[in-house]
PDB file of C-alpha atoms in Angstrom:
ATOM      1  CA  UNK A 243      14.091 -28.554 -47.300  1.00 62.00           C
ATOM      2  CA  UNK A 244      10.668 -29.986 -48.032  1.00 66.00           C
ATOM      3  CA  UNK A 245       9.219 -32.388 -45.485  1.00 57.00           C
ATOM      4  CA  UNK A 246       7.014 -35.225 -46.740  1.00 61.00           C
ATOM      5  CA  UNK A 247       3.244 -34.941 -46.362  1.00 68.00           C
ATOM      6  CA  UNK A 248       2.054 -36.350 -43.068  1.00 64.00           C
ATOM      7  CA  UNK A 249       5.211 -35.173 -41.287  1.00 59.00           C
ATOM      8  CA  UNK A 250       4.341 -32.897 -38.373  1.00 57.00           C
ATOM      9  CA  UNK A 251       6.011 -29.546 -39.045  1.00 57.00           C
ATOM     10  CA  UNK A 252       5.285 -25.829 -38.987  1.00 62.00           C
ATOM     11  CA  UNK A 253       5.332 -25.835 -42.780  1.00 62.00           C
ATOM     12  CA  UNK A 254       6.503 -28.514 -45.225  1.00 60.00           C
ATOM     13  CA  UNK A 255       8.918 -25.965 -46.782  1.00 75.00           C
ATOM     14  CA  UNK A 256      11.634 -24.708 -44.438  1.00 80.00           C
ATOM     15  CA  UNK A 257      15.158 -23.334 -44.876  1.00 86.00           C
ATOM     16  CA  UNK A 258      17.886 -24.102 -42.336  1.00 90.00           C
ATOM     17  CA  UNK A 259      21.078 -22.072 -41.864  1.00 92.00           C
ATOM     18  CA  UNK A 260      24.132 -23.471 -40.045  1.00 94.00           C
ATOM     19  CA  UNK A 261      27.398 -21.882 -38.901  1.00 94.00           C
ATOM     20  CA  UNK A 262      30.955 -23.193 -39.379  1.00 94.00           C
ATOM     21  CA  UNK A 263      30.560 -25.543 -36.386  1.00 90.00           C
ATOM     22  CA  UNK A 264      27.366 -26.967 -37.973  1.00 91.00           C
ATOM     23  CA  UNK A 265      25.163 -25.372 -35.294  1.00 92.00           C
ATOM     24  CA  UNK A 266      21.683 -24.353 -36.428  1.00 93.00           C
ATOM     25  CA  UNK A 267      21.529 -20.535 -36.313  1.00 95.00           C
ATOM     26  CA  UNK A 268      18.355 -19.708 -38.244  1.00 95.00           C
ATOM     27  CA  UNK A 269      15.366 -21.422 -39.781  1.00 91.00           C
ATOM     28  CA  UNK A 270      12.872 -19.773 -42.130  1.00 90.00           C
ATOM     29  CA  UNK A 271       9.292 -20.876 -42.606  1.00 86.00           C
ATOM     30  CA  UNK A 272       5.731 -19.593 -43.000  1.00 82.00           C
ATOM     31  CA  UNK A 273       3.488 -21.089 -40.315  1.00 75.00           C
ATOM     32  CA  UNK A 274       0.470 -22.638 -42.015  1.00 64.00           C
ATOM     33  CA  UNK A 275      -1.488 -22.937 -38.784  1.00 65.00           C
ATOM     34  CA  UNK A 276      -1.462 -19.261 -37.816  1.00 63.00           C
ATOM     35  CA  UNK A 277      -1.386 -17.729 -41.283  1.00 64.00           C
ATOM     36  CA  UNK A 278       0.983 -14.969 -40.168  1.00 67.00           C
ATOM     37  CA  UNK A 279       3.747 -13.613 -42.335  1.00 82.00           C
ATOM     38  CA  UNK A 280       6.980 -15.526 -42.991  1.00 90.00           C
ATOM     39  CA  UNK A 281       9.148 -16.149 -39.928  1.00 90.00           C
ATOM     40  CA  UNK A 282      12.889 -16.236 -39.268  1.00 93.00           C
ATOM     41  CA  UNK A 283      13.658 -18.136 -36.085  1.00 93.00           C
ATOM     42  CA  UNK A 284      17.140 -17.519 -34.667  1.00 96.00           C
ATOM     43  CA  UNK A 285      18.868 -19.801 -32.162  1.00 96.00           C
ATOM     44  CA  UNK A 286      21.272 -18.587 -29.478  1.00 95.00           C
ATOM     45  CA  UNK A 287      23.136 -19.621 -26.325  1.00 95.00           C
ATOM     46  CA  UNK A 288      24.086 -23.241 -27.072  1.00 94.00           C
ATOM     47  CA  UNK A 289      24.586 -25.388 -23.954  1.00 95.00           C
ATOM     48  CA  UNK A 290      25.533 -29.008 -23.450  1.00 94.00           C
ATOM     49  CA  UNK A 291      23.081 -31.410 -21.813  1.00 94.00           C
ATOM     50  CA  UNK A 292      24.092 -35.043 -21.347  1.00 92.00           C
ATOM     51  CA  UNK A 293      26.765 -34.705 -24.030  1.00 92.00           C
ATOM     52  CA  UNK A 294      24.485 -33.081 -26.649  1.00 92.00           C
ATOM     53  CA  UNK A 295      24.491 -29.406 -27.589  1.00 93.00           C
ATOM     54  CA  UNK A 296      21.148 -27.586 -27.759  1.00 93.00           C
ATOM     55  CA  UNK A 297      20.341 -23.925 -28.389  1.00 95.00           C
ATOM     56  CA  UNK A 298      18.702 -22.609 -25.227  1.00 96.00           C
ATOM     57  CA  UNK A 299      17.232 -19.401 -26.652  1.00 97.00           C
ATOM     58  CA  UNK A 300      15.090 -18.950 -29.749  1.00 95.00           C
ATOM     59  CA  UNK A 301      13.756 -15.689 -31.124  1.00 96.00           C
ATOM     60  CA  UNK A 302      11.063 -15.476 -33.795  1.00 93.00           C
ATOM     61  CA  UNK A 303      11.003 -12.462 -36.116  1.00 94.00           C
ATOM     62  CA  UNK A 304       8.891 -11.594 -39.135  1.00 92.00           C
ATOM     63  CA  UNK A 305      10.569 -11.666 -42.553  1.00 91.00           C
ATOM     64  CA  UNK A 306       9.868  -9.396 -45.487  1.00 89.00           C
ATOM     65  CA  UNK A 307       9.426 -10.486 -49.120  1.00 84.00           C
ATOM     66  CA  UNK A 308      13.223 -10.451 -49.596  1.00 89.00           C
ATOM     67  CA  UNK A 309      13.767 -12.749 -46.605  1.00 88.00           C
ATOM     68  CA  UNK A 310      15.182 -10.012 -44.368  1.00 93.00           C
ATOM     69  CA  UNK A 311      14.178 -10.460 -40.717  1.00 93.00           C
ATOM     70  CA  UNK A 312      12.970  -7.504 -38.669  1.00 93.00           C
ATOM     71  CA  UNK A 313      15.069  -8.074 -35.553  1.00 93.00           C
ATOM     72  CA  UNK A 314      13.702  -4.991 -33.783  1.00 94.00           C
ATOM     73  CA  UNK A 315      10.753  -6.968 -32.403  1.00 91.00           C
ATOM     74  CA  UNK A 316      10.656 -10.629 -31.393  1.00 94.00           C
ATOM     75  CA  UNK A 317       7.180 -12.089 -31.896  1.00 91.00           C
ATOM     76  CA  UNK A 318       7.996 -14.959 -29.551  1.00 90.00           C
ATOM     77  CA  UNK A 319      10.974 -15.924 -27.432  1.00 96.00           C
ATOM     78  CA  UNK A 320      11.765 -19.347 -26.056  1.00 94.00           C
ATOM     79  CA  UNK A 321      14.195 -19.806 -23.174  1.00 97.00           C
ATOM     80  CA  UNK A 322      15.149 -23.378 -22.300  1.00 96.00           C
ATOM     81  CA  UNK A 323      16.574 -24.101 -18.858  1.00 95.00           C
ATOM     82  CA  UNK A 324      17.009 -27.864 -19.061  1.00 94.00           C
ATOM     83  CA  UNK A 325      16.941 -30.698 -21.567  1.00 94.00           C
ATOM     84  CA  UNK A 326      16.433 -34.357 -20.643  1.00 93.00           C
ATOM     85  CA  UNK A 327      17.985 -36.931 -22.969  1.00 90.00           C
ATOM     86  CA  UNK A 328      16.526 -40.425 -22.724  1.00 90.00           C
ATOM     87  CA  UNK A 329      18.383 -43.375 -24.158  1.00 84.00           C
ATOM     88  CA  UNK A 330      16.711 -46.658 -24.905  1.00 83.00           C
TER      89      UNK A 330
END
């Protein structure tokens, strides 16, 4: 997917991978801000908050030139304990 210019994103070019239940499982991008190598970000542990399902764990791994993620080391991990959904 290519996001339009002016859209806040890690990189305008990103690839999203979904499972059979249409849950996001991986997204690939190359962060323009940090200039580090290509990233594969995996999502895990989906939980329901206020009727919506969110992944509560994200792991970022480097990718090689063929797109294969090195899952031996996570560059960053994100663990989410709560999500607030506001309706207007």
